[in-house]
């Protein structure tokens, strides 16, 4: 991993670490459906502009062949988890959501084992136990978790992480589609899929300039630009090393929540995060491989 790729990795972690911060600011005002509709629509428009600028270097969508693929990927990788996170952001702190979200690779490993009908190894079982303990430590000691509705919000956050696991498993077995087309097509699909949820989650308040800026940051920065960085990392260092962003995200999310939202970082936050990350590493069999690897086609 050279200096440029290391900078990309840390930058991506910092960007994705800010996503829960922006949701915590905007979700109570806009509601989950309106917020996420704007997020995916802005991301789709941004990627469309990037595609027009790149022209021949950007892979075409080929909607006639790939529309079903984009709908599945857009639902499980964007629409559903984004909605669930936005719902949870009205109650839970950014720190709690970030740690629970770090279980996403764990869910992917579990679903992959079940899908492939493979027995769970002892190392994987130990990782699952540790991951469960880490979430329990965080939820049990964090004062935010005692708020009304926090239990449902926590379940929603776990479901969102599980949705990412489903998307990862699907992407591995789906038809080969170029990374940029995966990101671009899935964002348009997500924008269509979120529309039916709008009547069920009306906008509770009027957006301020801060809320509007948070929405733009979520769409353009945390979705559009973040996708471009992530797929560039996959091409440069391979998917295994790119996975290290999962371990860096909670660090930045806890940092941003503490600095900008005044969230308390207690011993349980650090302990819970550490236990979850160790458990995730055990389940996924994560071992960093620093070096250039061939590009892959599947998106995140």
PDB file of C-alpha atoms in Angstrom:
ATOM      1  CA  UNK A   1       0.000   0.000   0.000  1.00  0.00           C
ATOM      2  CA  UNK A   2       1.626   3.228  -1.139  1.00  0.00           C
ATOM      3  CA  UNK A   3       1.119   6.667   0.382  1.00  0.00           C
ATOM      4  CA  UNK A   4      -1.630   7.651  -2.077  1.00  0.00           C
ATOM      5  CA  UNK A   5      -3.708   4.569  -1.297  1.00  0.00           C
ATOM      6  CA  UNK A   6      -3.177   5.003   2.435  1.00  0.00           C
ATOM      7  CA  UNK A   7      -4.497   8.563   2.135  1.00  0.00           C
ATOM      8  CA  UNK A   8      -7.490   7.296   0.139  1.00  0.00           C
ATOM      9  CA  UNK A   9      -8.215   4.665   2.787  1.00  0.00           C
ATOM     10  CA  UNK A  10      -8.096   7.095   5.710  1.00  0.00           C
ATOM     11  CA  UNK A  11     -10.088   9.693   3.755  1.00  0.00           C
ATOM     12  CA  UNK A  12     -12.787   7.131   2.950  1.00  0.00           C
ATOM     13  CA  UNK A  13     -13.000   6.075   6.599  1.00  0.00           C
ATOM     14  CA  UNK A  14     -13.311   9.716   7.655  1.00  0.00           C
ATOM     15  CA  UNK A  15     -16.057  10.346   5.068  1.00  0.00           C
ATOM     16  CA  UNK A  16     -18.083   7.264   5.925  1.00  0.00           C
ATOM     17  CA  UNK A  17     -17.451   8.038   9.584  1.00  0.00           C
ATOM     18  CA  UNK A  18     -19.289  11.314   9.071  1.00  0.00           C
ATOM     19  CA  UNK A  19     -22.413   9.712   7.585  1.00  0.00           C
ATOM     20  CA  UNK A  20     -24.014   9.009  10.974  1.00  0.00           C
ATOM     21  CA  UNK A  21     -23.136  12.526  12.118  1.00  0.00           C
ATOM     22  CA  UNK A  22     -25.046  14.007   9.176  1.00  0.00           C
ATOM     23  CA  UNK A  23     -27.972  11.623   9.736  1.00  0.00           C
ATOM     24  CA  UNK A  24     -28.148  12.553  13.417  1.00  0.00           C
ATOM     25  CA  UNK A  25     -28.437  16.219  12.364  1.00  0.00           C
ATOM     26  CA  UNK A  26     -30.978  15.800   9.557  1.00  0.00           C
ATOM     27  CA  UNK A  27     -33.116  12.724  10.374  1.00  0.00           C
ATOM     28  CA  UNK A  28     -35.093  14.311  13.274  1.00  0.00           C
ATOM     29  CA  UNK A  29     -36.060  17.230  11.001  1.00  0.00           C
ATOM     30  CA  UNK A  30     -36.693  15.514   7.657  1.00  0.00           C
ATOM     31  CA  UNK A  31     -37.687  12.038   8.786  1.00  0.00           C
ATOM     32  CA  UNK A  32     -36.030   8.874   7.460  1.00  0.00           C
ATOM     33  CA  UNK A  33     -37.801   8.584   4.086  1.00  0.00           C
ATOM     34  CA  UNK A  34     -37.407  12.189   2.910  1.00  0.00           C
ATOM     35  CA  UNK A  35     -33.782  12.255   4.064  1.00  0.00           C
ATOM     36  CA  UNK A  36     -32.808   9.042   2.279  1.00  0.00           C
ATOM     37  CA  UNK A  37     -34.698   9.929  -0.895  1.00  0.00           C
ATOM     38  CA  UNK A  38     -32.631  13.103  -1.122  1.00  0.00           C
ATOM     39  CA  UNK A  39     -29.449  11.227  -0.239  1.00  0.00           C
ATOM     40  CA  UNK A  40     -29.696   8.579  -2.973  1.00  0.00           C
ATOM     41  CA  UNK A  41     -31.093  11.011  -5.549  1.00  0.00           C
ATOM     42  CA  UNK A  42     -28.212  13.446  -5.022  1.00  0.00           C
ATOM     43  CA  UNK A  43     -25.732  10.561  -5.193  1.00  0.00           C
ATOM     44  CA  UNK A  44     -27.289   9.319  -8.448  1.00  0.00           C
ATOM     45  CA  UNK A  45     -27.200  12.796  -9.985  1.00  0.00           C
ATOM     46  CA  UNK A  46     -23.589  13.311  -8.881  1.00  0.00           C
ATOM     47  CA  UNK A  47     -22.514   9.982 -10.390  1.00  0.00           C
ATOM     48  CA  UNK A  48     -24.399  10.800 -13.587  1.00  0.00           C
ATOM     49  CA  UNK A  49     -22.407  14.030 -13.897  1.00  0.00           C
ATOM     50  CA  UNK A  50     -19.181  12.126 -13.223  1.00  0.00           C
ATOM     51  CA  UNK A  51     -20.165   9.615 -15.915  1.00  0.00           C
ATOM     52  CA  UNK A  52     -20.770  12.420 -18.422  1.00  0.00           C
ATOM     53  CA  UNK A  53     -17.384  13.960 -17.609  1.00  0.00           C
ATOM     54  CA  UNK A  54     -15.545  10.641 -17.865  1.00  0.00           C
ATOM     55  CA  UNK A  55     -17.527   9.573 -20.938  1.00  0.00           C
ATOM     56  CA  UNK A  56     -15.775   6.555 -22.427  1.00  0.00           C
ATOM     57  CA  UNK A  57     -13.939   5.728 -19.185  1.00  0.00           C
ATOM     58  CA  UNK A  58     -17.244   5.288 -17.314  1.00  0.00           C
ATOM     59  CA  UNK A  59     -18.958   1.953 -17.868  1.00  0.00           C
ATOM     60  CA  UNK A  60     -22.483   2.182 -19.385  1.00  0.00           C
ATOM     61  CA  UNK A  61     -25.448   1.062 -17.267  1.00  0.00           C
ATOM     62  CA  UNK A  62     -26.957  -1.318 -19.866  1.00  0.00           C
ATOM     63  CA  UNK A  63     -30.347  -1.078 -18.155  1.00  0.00           C
ATOM     64  CA  UNK A  64     -32.005  -3.602 -20.451  1.00  0.00           C
ATOM     65  CA  UNK A  65     -29.663  -6.314 -19.138  1.00  0.00           C
ATOM     66  CA  UNK A  66     -28.906  -5.076 -15.615  1.00  0.00           C
ATOM     67  CA  UNK A  67     -32.107  -3.448 -14.294  1.00  0.00           C
ATOM     68  CA  UNK A  68     -33.021  -6.409 -12.064  1.00  0.00           C
ATOM     69  CA  UNK A  69     -29.463  -6.527 -10.721  1.00  0.00           C
ATOM     70  CA  UNK A  70     -29.525  -2.797  -9.911  1.00  0.00           C
ATOM     71  CA  UNK A  71     -32.876  -3.160  -8.120  1.00  0.00           C
ATOM     72  CA  UNK A  72     -31.610  -5.977  -5.885  1.00  0.00           C
ATOM     73  CA  UNK A  73     -28.317  -4.230  -5.149  1.00  0.00           C
ATOM     74  CA  UNK A  74     -30.019  -0.863  -4.694  1.00  0.00           C
ATOM     75  CA  UNK A  75     -32.508  -2.326  -2.226  1.00  0.00           C
ATOM     76  CA  UNK A  76     -30.148  -4.299   0.024  1.00  0.00           C
ATOM     77  CA  UNK A  77     -27.055  -2.107  -0.291  1.00  0.00           C
ATOM     78  CA  UNK A  78     -28.669   1.346  -0.149  1.00  0.00           C
ATOM     79  CA  UNK A  79     -32.429   1.828   0.169  1.00  0.00           C
ATOM     80  CA  UNK A  80     -33.159  -0.565   3.044  1.00  0.00           C
ATOM     81  CA  UNK A  81     -30.040   0.006   5.227  1.00  0.00           C
ATOM     82  CA  UNK A  82     -30.113   3.783   4.660  1.00  0.00           C
ATOM     83  CA  UNK A  83     -33.774   3.937   5.744  1.00  0.00           C
ATOM     84  CA  UNK A  84     -33.099   1.806   8.813  1.00  0.00           C
ATOM     85  CA  UNK A  85     -30.096   3.906   9.826  1.00  0.00           C
ATOM     86  CA  UNK A  86     -32.066   7.131   9.357  1.00  0.00           C
ATOM     87  CA  UNK A  87     -34.866   5.686  11.500  1.00  0.00           C
ATOM     88  CA  UNK A  88     -32.378   4.751  14.229  1.00  0.00           C
ATOM     89  CA  UNK A  89     -30.593   8.118  14.039  1.00  0.00           C
ATOM     90  CA  UNK A  90     -33.605   9.802  15.636  1.00  0.00           C
ATOM     91  CA  UNK A  91     -32.913   7.886  18.863  1.00  0.00           C
ATOM     92  CA  UNK A  92     -29.455   6.322  19.003  1.00  0.00           C
ATOM     93  CA  UNK A  93     -26.137   8.150  19.141  1.00  0.00           C
ATOM     94  CA  UNK A  94     -23.749   8.122  16.190  1.00  0.00           C
ATOM     95  CA  UNK A  95     -21.266   6.147  18.322  1.00  0.00           C
ATOM     96  CA  UNK A  96     -23.712   3.324  19.061  1.00  0.00           C
ATOM     97  CA  UNK A  97     -24.836   3.063  15.429  1.00  0.00           C
ATOM     98  CA  UNK A  98     -21.253   3.058  14.168  1.00  0.00           C
ATOM     99  CA  UNK A  99     -20.206   0.160  16.376  1.00  0.00           C
ATOM    100  CA  UNK A 100     -23.292  -1.896  15.523  1.00  0.00           C
ATOM    101  CA  UNK A 101     -22.733  -1.166  11.833  1.00  0.00           C
ATOM    102  CA  UNK A 102     -19.233  -2.620  12.156  1.00  0.00           C
ATOM    103  CA  UNK A 103     -20.901  -6.050  12.406  1.00  0.00           C
ATOM    104  CA  UNK A 104     -21.788  -5.873   8.683  1.00  0.00           C
ATOM    105  CA  UNK A 105     -18.845  -8.088   7.554  1.00  0.00           C
ATOM    106  CA  UNK A 106     -19.852 -10.524  10.293  1.00  0.00           C
ATOM    107  CA  UNK A 107     -23.365 -10.784   8.884  1.00  0.00           C
ATOM    108  CA  UNK A 108     -21.878 -11.255   5.421  1.00  0.00           C
ATOM    109  CA  UNK A 109     -19.776 -14.184   6.616  1.00  0.00           C
ATOM    110  CA  UNK A 110     -22.766 -15.810   8.349  1.00  0.00           C
ATOM    111  CA  UNK A 111     -25.071 -15.405   5.352  1.00  0.00           C
ATOM    112  CA  UNK A 112     -22.338 -16.648   3.025  1.00  0.00           C
ATOM    113  CA  UNK A 113     -21.868 -19.782   5.156  1.00  0.00           C
ATOM    114  CA  UNK A 114     -25.609 -20.473   5.258  1.00  0.00           C
ATOM    115  CA  UNK A 115     -26.003 -19.759   1.540  1.00  0.00           C
ATOM    116  CA  UNK A 116     -23.129 -22.086   0.705  1.00  0.00           C
ATOM    117  CA  UNK A 117     -24.287 -24.659   3.302  1.00  0.00           C
ATOM    118  CA  UNK A 118     -20.883 -24.665   4.938  1.00  0.00           C
ATOM    119  CA  UNK A 119     -20.365 -25.558   8.619  1.00  0.00           C
ATOM    120  CA  UNK A 120     -19.383 -22.706  10.928  1.00  0.00           C
ATOM    121  CA  UNK A 121     -15.789 -23.035  12.109  1.00  0.00           C
ATOM    122  CA  UNK A 122     -14.708 -22.639  15.728  1.00  0.00           C
ATOM    123  CA  UNK A 123     -12.983 -19.351  14.938  1.00  0.00           C
ATOM    124  CA  UNK A 124     -16.167 -18.054  13.339  1.00  0.00           C
ATOM    125  CA  UNK A 125     -18.281 -19.150  16.302  1.00  0.00           C
ATOM    126  CA  UNK A 126     -15.921 -17.370  18.717  1.00  0.00           C
ATOM    127  CA  UNK A 127     -16.143 -14.230  16.599  1.00  0.00           C
ATOM    128  CA  UNK A 128     -19.959 -14.350  16.673  1.00  0.00           C
ATOM    129  CA  UNK A 129     -19.935 -14.646  20.458  1.00  0.00           C
ATOM    130  CA  UNK A 130     -17.519 -11.720  20.786  1.00  0.00           C
ATOM    131  CA  UNK A 131     -19.554  -9.597  18.390  1.00  0.00           C
ATOM    132  CA  UNK A 132     -22.720 -10.263  20.391  1.00  0.00           C
ATOM    133  CA  UNK A 133     -20.934  -9.451  23.645  1.00  0.00           C
ATOM    134  CA  UNK A 134     -19.564  -6.201  22.185  1.00  0.00           C
ATOM    135  CA  UNK A 135     -23.013  -5.000  21.105  1.00  0.00           C
ATOM    136  CA  UNK A 136     -24.436  -6.036  24.494  1.00  0.00           C
ATOM    137  CA  UNK A 137     -21.749  -4.054  26.358  1.00  0.00           C
ATOM    138  CA  UNK A 138     -22.430  -0.984  24.266  1.00  0.00           C
ATOM    139  CA  UNK A 139     -26.225  -1.197  24.502  1.00  0.00           C
ATOM    140  CA  UNK A 140     -26.215  -2.129  28.172  1.00  0.00           C
ATOM    141  CA  UNK A 141     -24.096   0.753  29.449  1.00  0.00           C
ATOM    142  CA  UNK A 142     -24.843   3.571  27.003  1.00  0.00           C
ATOM    143  CA  UNK A 143     -27.424   5.968  28.491  1.00  0.00           C
ATOM    144  CA  UNK A 144     -28.914   6.679  25.063  1.00  0.00           C
ATOM    145  CA  UNK A 145     -29.984   3.030  24.870  1.00  0.00           C
ATOM    146  CA  UNK A 146     -32.328   3.619  27.816  1.00  0.00           C
ATOM    147  CA  UNK A 147     -34.446   6.121  25.853  1.00  0.00           C
ATOM    148  CA  UNK A 148     -37.972   5.110  24.736  1.00  0.00           C
ATOM    149  CA  UNK A 149     -37.789   3.358  21.373  1.00  0.00           C
ATOM    150  CA  UNK A 150     -34.055   2.689  21.672  1.00  0.00           C
ATOM    151  CA  UNK A 151     -34.598  -1.080  21.582  1.00  0.00           C
ATOM    152  CA  UNK A 152     -36.434  -0.911  18.249  1.00  0.00           C
ATOM    153  CA  UNK A 153     -33.787   1.467  16.908  1.00  0.00           C
ATOM    154  CA  UNK A 154     -31.032  -0.937  17.925  1.00  0.00           C
ATOM    155  CA  UNK A 155     -32.793  -3.829  16.157  1.00  0.00           C
ATOM    156  CA  UNK A 156     -33.204  -1.616  13.067  1.00  0.00           C
ATOM    157  CA  UNK A 157     -29.474  -0.845  13.096  1.00  0.00           C
ATOM    158  CA  UNK A 158     -28.624  -4.547  13.336  1.00  0.00           C
ATOM    159  CA  UNK A 159     -31.035  -5.227  10.461  1.00  0.00           C
ATOM    160  CA  UNK A 160     -29.282  -2.565   8.390  1.00  0.00           C
ATOM    161  CA  UNK A 161     -25.907  -4.224   9.006  1.00  0.00           C
ATOM    162  CA  UNK A 162     -27.473  -7.567   8.062  1.00  0.00           C
ATOM    163  CA  UNK A 163     -28.784  -5.998   4.847  1.00  0.00           C
ATOM    164  CA  UNK A 164     -25.217  -5.085   3.898  1.00  0.00           C
ATOM    165  CA  UNK A 165     -24.279  -8.721   4.503  1.00  0.00           C
ATOM    166  CA  UNK A 166     -27.020  -9.847   2.111  1.00  0.00           C
ATOM    167  CA  UNK A 167     -25.859  -7.332  -0.499  1.00  0.00           C
ATOM    168  CA  UNK A 168     -22.263  -8.543  -0.223  1.00  0.00           C
ATOM    169  CA  UNK A 169     -23.300 -12.190  -0.604  1.00  0.00           C
ATOM    170  CA  UNK A 170     -25.484 -11.354  -3.581  1.00  0.00           C
ATOM    171  CA  UNK A 171     -22.780  -9.259  -5.276  1.00  0.00           C
ATOM    172  CA  UNK A 172     -20.331 -12.152  -5.124  1.00  0.00           C
ATOM    173  CA  UNK A 173     -22.681 -14.452  -7.043  1.00  0.00           C
ATOM    174  CA  UNK A 174     -24.330 -11.859  -9.317  1.00  0.00           C
ATOM    175  CA  UNK A 175     -23.492 -11.146 -12.937  1.00  0.00           C
ATOM    176  CA  UNK A 176     -20.259  -9.263 -13.550  1.00  0.00           C
ATOM    177  CA  UNK A 177     -20.961  -5.520 -13.730  1.00  0.00           C
ATOM    178  CA  UNK A 178     -18.362  -2.747 -13.800  1.00  0.00           C
ATOM    179  CA  UNK A 179     -17.842  -1.036 -10.391  1.00  0.00           C
ATOM    180  CA  UNK A 180     -18.889   2.439 -11.579  1.00  0.00           C
ATOM    181  CA  UNK A 181     -22.029   1.046 -13.217  1.00  0.00           C
ATOM    182  CA  UNK A 182     -22.856  -0.815  -9.988  1.00  0.00           C
ATOM    183  CA  UNK A 183     -22.618   2.379  -7.954  1.00  0.00           C
ATOM    184  CA  UNK A 184     -24.463   4.545 -10.485  1.00  0.00           C
ATOM    185  CA  UNK A 185     -27.238   2.081 -11.318  1.00  0.00           C
ATOM    186  CA  UNK A 186     -27.881   1.037  -7.728  1.00  0.00           C
ATOM    187  CA  UNK A 187     -28.303   4.681  -6.649  1.00  0.00           C
ATOM    188  CA  UNK A 188     -31.017   5.282  -9.264  1.00  0.00           C
ATOM    189  CA  UNK A 189     -32.684   2.033  -8.240  1.00  0.00           C
ATOM    190  CA  UNK A 190     -32.565   3.058  -4.574  1.00  0.00           C
ATOM    191  CA  UNK A 191     -34.148   6.419  -5.426  1.00  0.00           C
ATOM    192  CA  UNK A 192     -37.101   4.582  -7.009  1.00  0.00           C
ATOM    193  CA  UNK A 193     -37.371   2.063  -4.166  1.00  0.00           C
ATOM    194  CA  UNK A 194     -37.507   4.698  -1.415  1.00  0.00           C
ATOM    195  CA  UNK A 195     -40.398   6.591  -3.064  1.00  0.00           C
ATOM    196  CA  UNK A 196     -43.179   4.287  -1.708  1.00  0.00           C
ATOM    197  CA  UNK A 197     -41.977   4.952   1.865  1.00  0.00           C
ATOM    198  CA  UNK A 198     -42.493   8.726   1.650  1.00  0.00           C
ATOM    199  CA  UNK A 199     -46.229   8.734   2.616  1.00  0.00           C
ATOM    200  CA  UNK A 200     -45.500   6.624   5.721  1.00  0.00           C
ATOM    201  CA  UNK A 201     -42.783   8.941   7.075  1.00  0.00           C
ATOM    202  CA  UNK A 202     -43.890  12.561   6.578  1.00  0.00           C
ATOM    203  CA  UNK A 203     -41.392  15.341   7.131  1.00  0.00           C
ATOM    204  CA  UNK A 204     -41.732  16.474  10.779  1.00  0.00           C
ATOM    205  CA  UNK A 205     -39.988  19.858  10.532  1.00  0.00           C
ATOM    206  CA  UNK A 206     -38.597  22.564   8.275  1.00  0.00           C
ATOM    207  CA  UNK A 207     -34.956  22.176   7.237  1.00  0.00           C
ATOM    208  CA  UNK A 208     -32.400  24.757   8.265  1.00  0.00           C
ATOM    209  CA  UNK A 209     -29.240  25.611   6.350  1.00  0.00           C
ATOM    210  CA  UNK A 210     -27.316  23.151   8.552  1.00  0.00           C
ATOM    211  CA  UNK A 211     -29.788  20.363   7.778  1.00  0.00           C
ATOM    212  CA  UNK A 212     -29.680  21.111   4.044  1.00  0.00           C
ATOM    213  CA  UNK A 213     -25.864  21.058   4.097  1.00  0.00           C
ATOM    214  CA  UNK A 214     -25.958  17.708   5.927  1.00  0.00           C
ATOM    215  CA  UNK A 215     -28.227  16.226   3.248  1.00  0.00           C
ATOM    216  CA  UNK A 216     -25.938  17.407   0.459  1.00  0.00           C
ATOM    217  CA  UNK A 217     -22.935  15.987   2.331  1.00  0.00           C
ATOM    218  CA  UNK A 218     -24.718  12.640   2.723  1.00  0.00           C
ATOM    219  CA  UNK A 219     -25.590  12.424  -0.959  1.00  0.00           C
ATOM    220  CA  UNK A 220     -22.536  13.838  -2.685  1.00  0.00           C
ATOM    221  CA  UNK A 221     -19.754  13.189  -0.167  1.00  0.00           C
ATOM    222  CA  UNK A 222     -20.801  10.088   1.794  1.00  0.00           C
ATOM    223  CA  UNK A 223     -22.390   8.288  -1.159  1.00  0.00           C
ATOM    224  CA  UNK A 224     -21.143   9.607  -4.506  1.00  0.00           C
ATOM    225  CA  UNK A 225     -17.516  10.499  -3.758  1.00  0.00           C
ATOM    226  CA  UNK A 226     -17.168   7.687  -1.204  1.00  0.00           C
ATOM    227  CA  UNK A 227     -18.171   5.101  -3.815  1.00  0.00           C
ATOM    228  CA  UNK A 228     -15.554   6.429  -6.230  1.00  0.00           C
ATOM    229  CA  UNK A 229     -12.845   6.221  -3.556  1.00  0.00           C
ATOM    230  CA  UNK A 230     -13.886   2.739  -2.478  1.00  0.00           C
ATOM    231  CA  UNK A 231     -13.873   1.277  -5.982  1.00  0.00           C
ATOM    232  CA  UNK A 232     -10.528   2.929  -6.697  1.00  0.00           C
ATOM    233  CA  UNK A 233      -9.131   1.198  -3.588  1.00  0.00           C
ATOM    234  CA  UNK A 234     -10.494  -2.158  -4.743  1.00  0.00           C
ATOM    235  CA  UNK A 235      -8.736  -1.684  -8.072  1.00  0.00           C
ATOM    236  CA  UNK A 236      -5.451  -0.606  -6.468  1.00  0.00           C
ATOM    237  CA  UNK A 237      -5.045  -2.854  -3.412  1.00  0.00           C
ATOM    238  CA  UNK A 238      -7.747  -5.499  -3.802  1.00  0.00           C
ATOM    239  CA  UNK A 239     -10.961  -6.156  -1.849  1.00  0.00           C
ATOM    240  CA  UNK A 240      -9.275  -7.753   1.183  1.00  0.00           C
ATOM    241  CA  UNK A 241      -7.095  -4.763   2.021  1.00  0.00           C
ATOM    242  CA  UNK A 242      -9.888  -2.352   1.130  1.00  0.00           C
ATOM    243  CA  UNK A 243     -11.917  -4.064   3.876  1.00  0.00           C
ATOM    244  CA  UNK A 244      -9.699  -2.342   6.459  1.00  0.00           C
ATOM    245  CA  UNK A 245     -11.958   0.696   6.055  1.00  0.00           C
ATOM    246  CA  UNK A 246     -14.530  -1.252   8.098  1.00  0.00           C
ATOM    247  CA  UNK A 247     -12.176  -1.216  11.060  1.00  0.00           C
ATOM    248  CA  UNK A 248     -11.354   2.486  10.738  1.00  0.00           C
ATOM    249  CA  UNK A 249     -14.954   3.742  10.352  1.00  0.00           C
ATOM    250  CA  UNK A 250     -15.993   3.453  14.041  1.00  0.00           C
ATOM    251  CA  UNK A 251     -12.911   5.423  15.120  1.00  0.00           C
ATOM    252  CA  UNK A 252     -13.930   8.407  13.007  1.00  0.00           C
ATOM    253  CA  UNK A 253     -17.633   8.053  13.772  1.00  0.00           C
ATOM    254  CA  UNK A 254     -16.974   8.131  17.507  1.00  0.00           C
ATOM    255  CA  UNK A 255     -14.567  11.055  17.017  1.00  0.00           C
ATOM    256  CA  UNK A 256     -17.040  13.122  14.944  1.00  0.00           C
ATOM    257  CA  UNK A 257     -19.883  12.361  17.347  1.00  0.00           C
ATOM    258  CA  UNK A 258     -17.780  13.501  20.288  1.00  0.00           C
ATOM    259  CA  UNK A 259     -16.472  16.667  18.613  1.00  0.00           C
ATOM    260  CA  UNK A 260     -19.609  17.934  16.866  1.00  0.00           C
ATOM    261  CA  UNK A 261     -22.543  16.387  18.746  1.00  0.00           C
ATOM    262  CA  UNK A 262     -21.093  16.344  22.245  1.00  0.00           C
ATOM    263  CA  UNK A 263     -21.636  12.586  22.604  1.00  0.00           C
ATOM    264  CA  UNK A 264     -19.956  11.046  25.615  1.00  0.00           C
ATOM    265  CA  UNK A 265     -17.261   8.481  24.844  1.00  0.00           C
ATOM    266  CA  UNK A 266     -17.279   6.185  27.872  1.00  0.00           C
ATOM    267  CA  UNK A 267     -15.227   3.115  28.610  1.00  0.00           C
ATOM    268  CA  UNK A 268     -18.128   1.001  27.332  1.00  0.00           C
ATOM    269  CA  UNK A 269     -17.934   2.738  23.924  1.00  0.00           C
ATOM    270  CA  UNK A 270     -14.253   1.911  23.505  1.00  0.00           C
ATOM    271  CA  UNK A 271     -14.622  -1.592  24.980  1.00  0.00           C
ATOM    272  CA  UNK A 272     -17.712  -2.420  22.924  1.00  0.00           C
ATOM    273  CA  UNK A 273     -16.099  -1.179  19.715  1.00  0.00           C
ATOM    274  CA  UNK A 274     -12.907  -3.153  20.361  1.00  0.00           C
ATOM    275  CA  UNK A 275     -14.797  -6.383  21.108  1.00  0.00           C
ATOM    276  CA  UNK A 276     -17.002  -6.007  18.017  1.00  0.00           C
ATOM    277  CA  UNK A 277     -14.007  -5.375  15.746  1.00  0.00           C
ATOM    278  CA  UNK A 278     -12.091  -8.373  17.111  1.00  0.00           C
ATOM    279  CA  UNK A 279     -15.174 -10.529  16.643  1.00  0.00           C
ATOM    280  CA  UNK A 280     -15.642  -9.269  13.100  1.00  0.00           C
ATOM    281  CA  UNK A 281     -11.991  -9.984  12.268  1.00  0.00           C
ATOM    282  CA  UNK A 282     -12.367 -13.555  13.553  1.00  0.00           C
ATOM    283  CA  UNK A 283     -15.598 -14.192  11.636  1.00  0.00           C
ATOM    284  CA  UNK A 284     -14.313 -12.796   8.358  1.00  0.00           C
ATOM    285  CA  UNK A 285     -10.842 -14.327   8.723  1.00  0.00           C
ATOM    286  CA  UNK A 286      -9.444 -10.874   8.056  1.00  0.00           C
ATOM    287  CA  UNK A 287      -5.712 -10.684   7.402  1.00  0.00           C
ATOM    288  CA  UNK A 288      -4.415  -7.508   5.729  1.00  0.00           C
ATOM    289  CA  UNK A 289      -2.541  -8.001   2.464  1.00  0.00           C
ATOM    290  CA  UNK A 290      -0.790  -4.879   1.398  1.00  0.00           C
ATOM    291  CA  UNK A 291       0.078  -4.872  -2.250  1.00  0.00           C
ATOM    292  CA  UNK A 292      -1.436  -4.458  -5.662  1.00  0.00           C
ATOM    293  CA  UNK A 293      -4.196  -6.868  -6.582  1.00  0.00           C
ATOM    294  CA  UNK A 294      -6.224  -7.328  -9.770  1.00  0.00           C
ATOM    295  CA  UNK A 295      -9.436  -5.320 -10.113  1.00  0.00           C
ATOM    296  CA  UNK A 296     -12.747  -6.925  -9.280  1.00  0.00           C
ATOM    297  CA  UNK A 297     -16.134  -6.157 -10.754  1.00  0.00           C
ATOM    298  CA  UNK A 298     -18.525  -6.516  -7.831  1.00  0.00           C
ATOM    299  CA  UNK A 299     -19.572  -3.415  -5.921  1.00  0.00           C
ATOM    300  CA  UNK A 300     -19.898  -2.914  -2.193  1.00  0.00           C
TER     301      UNK A 300
END
